[in-house]
XYZ file of C-alpha atoms in Angstrom:
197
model
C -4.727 -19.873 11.111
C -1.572 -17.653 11.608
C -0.893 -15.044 8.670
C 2.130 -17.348 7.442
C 0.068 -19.873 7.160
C -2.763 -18.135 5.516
C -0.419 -16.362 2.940
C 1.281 -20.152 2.280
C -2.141 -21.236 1.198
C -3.147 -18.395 -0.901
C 0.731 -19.257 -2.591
C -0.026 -22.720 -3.176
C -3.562 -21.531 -4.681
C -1.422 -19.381 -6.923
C 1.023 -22.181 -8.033
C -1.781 -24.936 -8.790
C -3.345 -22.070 -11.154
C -0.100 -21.581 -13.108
C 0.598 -25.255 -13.333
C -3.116 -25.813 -14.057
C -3.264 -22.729 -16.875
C 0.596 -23.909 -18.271
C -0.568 -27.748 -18.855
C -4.138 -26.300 -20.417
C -2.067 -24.174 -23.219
C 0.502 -27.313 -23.941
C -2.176 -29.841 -24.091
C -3.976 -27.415 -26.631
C -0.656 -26.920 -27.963
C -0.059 -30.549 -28.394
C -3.194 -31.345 -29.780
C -2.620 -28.799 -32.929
C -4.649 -26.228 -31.136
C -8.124 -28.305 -31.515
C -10.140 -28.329 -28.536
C -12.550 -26.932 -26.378
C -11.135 -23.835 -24.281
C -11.982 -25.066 -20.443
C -10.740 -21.946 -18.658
C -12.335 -18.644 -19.357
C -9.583 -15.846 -20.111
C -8.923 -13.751 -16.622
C -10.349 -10.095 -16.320
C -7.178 -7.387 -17.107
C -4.583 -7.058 -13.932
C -6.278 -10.051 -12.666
C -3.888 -13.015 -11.659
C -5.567 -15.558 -10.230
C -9.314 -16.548 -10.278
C -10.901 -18.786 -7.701
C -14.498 -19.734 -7.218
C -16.854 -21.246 -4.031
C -14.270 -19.914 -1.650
C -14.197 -20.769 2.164
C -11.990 -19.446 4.570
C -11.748 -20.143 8.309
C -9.521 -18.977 11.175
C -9.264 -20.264 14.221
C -7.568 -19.150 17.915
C -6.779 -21.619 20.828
C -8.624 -24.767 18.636
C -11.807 -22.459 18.462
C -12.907 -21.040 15.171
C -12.843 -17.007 14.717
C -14.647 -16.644 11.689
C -15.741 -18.435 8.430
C -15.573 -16.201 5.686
C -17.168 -17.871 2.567
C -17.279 -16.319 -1.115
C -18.963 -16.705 -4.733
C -15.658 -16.027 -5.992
C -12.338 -14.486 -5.380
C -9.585 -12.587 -7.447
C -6.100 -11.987 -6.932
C -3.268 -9.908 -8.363
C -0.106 -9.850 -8.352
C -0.142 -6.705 -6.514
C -1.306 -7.994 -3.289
C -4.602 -7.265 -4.084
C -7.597 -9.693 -3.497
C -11.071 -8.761 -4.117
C -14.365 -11.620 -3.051
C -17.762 -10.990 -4.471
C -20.590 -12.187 -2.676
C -19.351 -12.382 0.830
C -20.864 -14.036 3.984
C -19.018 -14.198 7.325
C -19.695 -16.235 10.185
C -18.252 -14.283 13.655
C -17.958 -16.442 16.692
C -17.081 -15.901 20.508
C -14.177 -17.263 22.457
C -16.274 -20.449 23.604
C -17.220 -20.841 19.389
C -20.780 -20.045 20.002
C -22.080 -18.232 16.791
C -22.852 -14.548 17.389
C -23.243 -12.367 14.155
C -23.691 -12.723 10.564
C -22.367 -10.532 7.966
C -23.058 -9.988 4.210
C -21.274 -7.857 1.670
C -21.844 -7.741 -1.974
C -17.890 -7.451 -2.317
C -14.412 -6.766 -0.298
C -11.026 -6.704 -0.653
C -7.594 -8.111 1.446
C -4.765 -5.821 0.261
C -1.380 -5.962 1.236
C 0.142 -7.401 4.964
C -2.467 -5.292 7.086
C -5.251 -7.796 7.528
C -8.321 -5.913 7.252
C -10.850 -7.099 4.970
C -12.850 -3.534 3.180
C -16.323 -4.860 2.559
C -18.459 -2.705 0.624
C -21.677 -3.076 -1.548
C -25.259 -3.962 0.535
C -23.587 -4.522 3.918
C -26.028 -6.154 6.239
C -24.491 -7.800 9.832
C -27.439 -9.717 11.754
C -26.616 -10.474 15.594
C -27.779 -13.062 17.919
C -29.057 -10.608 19.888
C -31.839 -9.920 17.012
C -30.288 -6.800 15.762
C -29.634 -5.960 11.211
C -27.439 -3.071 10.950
C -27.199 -2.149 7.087
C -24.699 0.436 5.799
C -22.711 0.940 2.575
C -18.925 -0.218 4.002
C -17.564 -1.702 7.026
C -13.509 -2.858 7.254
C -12.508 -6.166 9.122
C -9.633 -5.965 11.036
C -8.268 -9.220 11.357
C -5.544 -8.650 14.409
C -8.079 -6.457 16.724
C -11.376 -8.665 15.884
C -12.702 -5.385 14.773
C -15.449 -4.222 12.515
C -15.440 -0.108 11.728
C -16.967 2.008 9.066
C -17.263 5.882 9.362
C -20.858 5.910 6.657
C -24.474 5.976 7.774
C -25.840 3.040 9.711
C -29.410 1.664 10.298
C -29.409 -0.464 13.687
C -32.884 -2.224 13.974
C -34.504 -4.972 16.274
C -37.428 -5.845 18.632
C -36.036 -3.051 21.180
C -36.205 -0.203 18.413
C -34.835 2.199 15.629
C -31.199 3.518 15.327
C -29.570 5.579 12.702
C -25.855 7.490 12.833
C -22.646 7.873 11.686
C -19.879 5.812 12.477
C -19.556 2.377 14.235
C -17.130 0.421 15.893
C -18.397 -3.454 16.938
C -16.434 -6.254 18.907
C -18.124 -9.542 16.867
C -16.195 -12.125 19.620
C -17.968 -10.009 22.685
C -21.128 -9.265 20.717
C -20.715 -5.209 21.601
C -21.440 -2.554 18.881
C -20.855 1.523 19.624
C -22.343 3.806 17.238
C -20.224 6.871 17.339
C -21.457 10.342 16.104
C -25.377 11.837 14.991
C -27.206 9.115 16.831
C -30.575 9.685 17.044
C -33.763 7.274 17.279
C -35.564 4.954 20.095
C -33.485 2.253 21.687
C -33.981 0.078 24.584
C -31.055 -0.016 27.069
C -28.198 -2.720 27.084
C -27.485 -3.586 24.020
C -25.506 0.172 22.462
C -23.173 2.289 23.972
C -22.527 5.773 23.075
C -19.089 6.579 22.918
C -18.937 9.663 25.638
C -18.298 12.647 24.007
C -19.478 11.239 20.410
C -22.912 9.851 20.845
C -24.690 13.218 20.020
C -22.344 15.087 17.190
């Protein structure tokens, strides 16, 4: 799904509220203000509320992602945040290959990249959790990046350091500065330079 396309739905999502939220207060209206309120009264600065989100992308007819939410705000200063977040990351053949969770994240603006923050876990299906406190999504490189502490564990061993950059599509992760632990070879690469500092 192309960003026109994605920013046409989240317009029509905005519309259908209005109309939905306008025919609520006229119907009450109508009916001498008697009634049973339906629609719980939006958080301040908050625009839009939308609940069981799901959200996929695809590139070539193969999916790129399913991004799926508890719930989802928007404002009308380009501002979305999602609470509860799951993503689904696939490869270029749409073969499953990691799993992230976030508690929330936010879309701002034209930029594209999803800041997920809040019990960050991303499981690969090479075996691997990595757990850290905030990763951002960038939607036009495929990237995931945070600059915080990470914990990289599986069968092969014990990682912890600062910074990461990973590739979900080609299943590659680099942790970037302070590594330190036991690792088995092939599945990190140390960024030269970075790996030890």
């Amino acid at each position: 799904m192309n960003k026109r396309r994605f920013f046409a739905v989240i317009l029509l999502l905005l519309v259908l509220a209005v109309v939905v939220v306008t025919g609520r207060g006229l119907l009450l209206r109508w009916q001498g203000g008697e009634g049973r309120a339906v629609i719980e009264a939006l958080q301040p600065g908050v625009d839009v509320e939308l609940t069981g989100i799901r959200f996929s992308e695809t590139r070539q007819g193969v999916r790129k992602y399913l991004l799926a939410a508890d719930s989802a705000t928007y404002s009308a200063h380009g501002i979305s945040l999602m609470y509860n977040i799951e993503v689904t990351f696939f490869d270029t053949d749409g073969r499953e290959t990691m799993w992230l969770r976030a508690d929330e994240g936010d879309l701002s603006g034209n930029n594209q990249a999803v800041k997920l923050r809040g019990d960050v876990v991303l499981k690969g299906a090479q075996g691997f959790v990595l757990k850290t406190d905030y990763l951002t999504y960038n939607k036009d490189d495929d990237r995931l990046q945070t600059d915080a502490t990470v914990l990289l564990e599986s069968a092969q061993g014990v990682l912890r350091g600062r910074g990461l950059i990973v590739a979900p599509a080609q299943e590659r992760l680099q942790l970037l500065h302070d590594v330190s632990g036991e690792f088995g070879a092939g599945l990190v690469k140390f960024k030269p330079g970075h790996g030890q500092g």
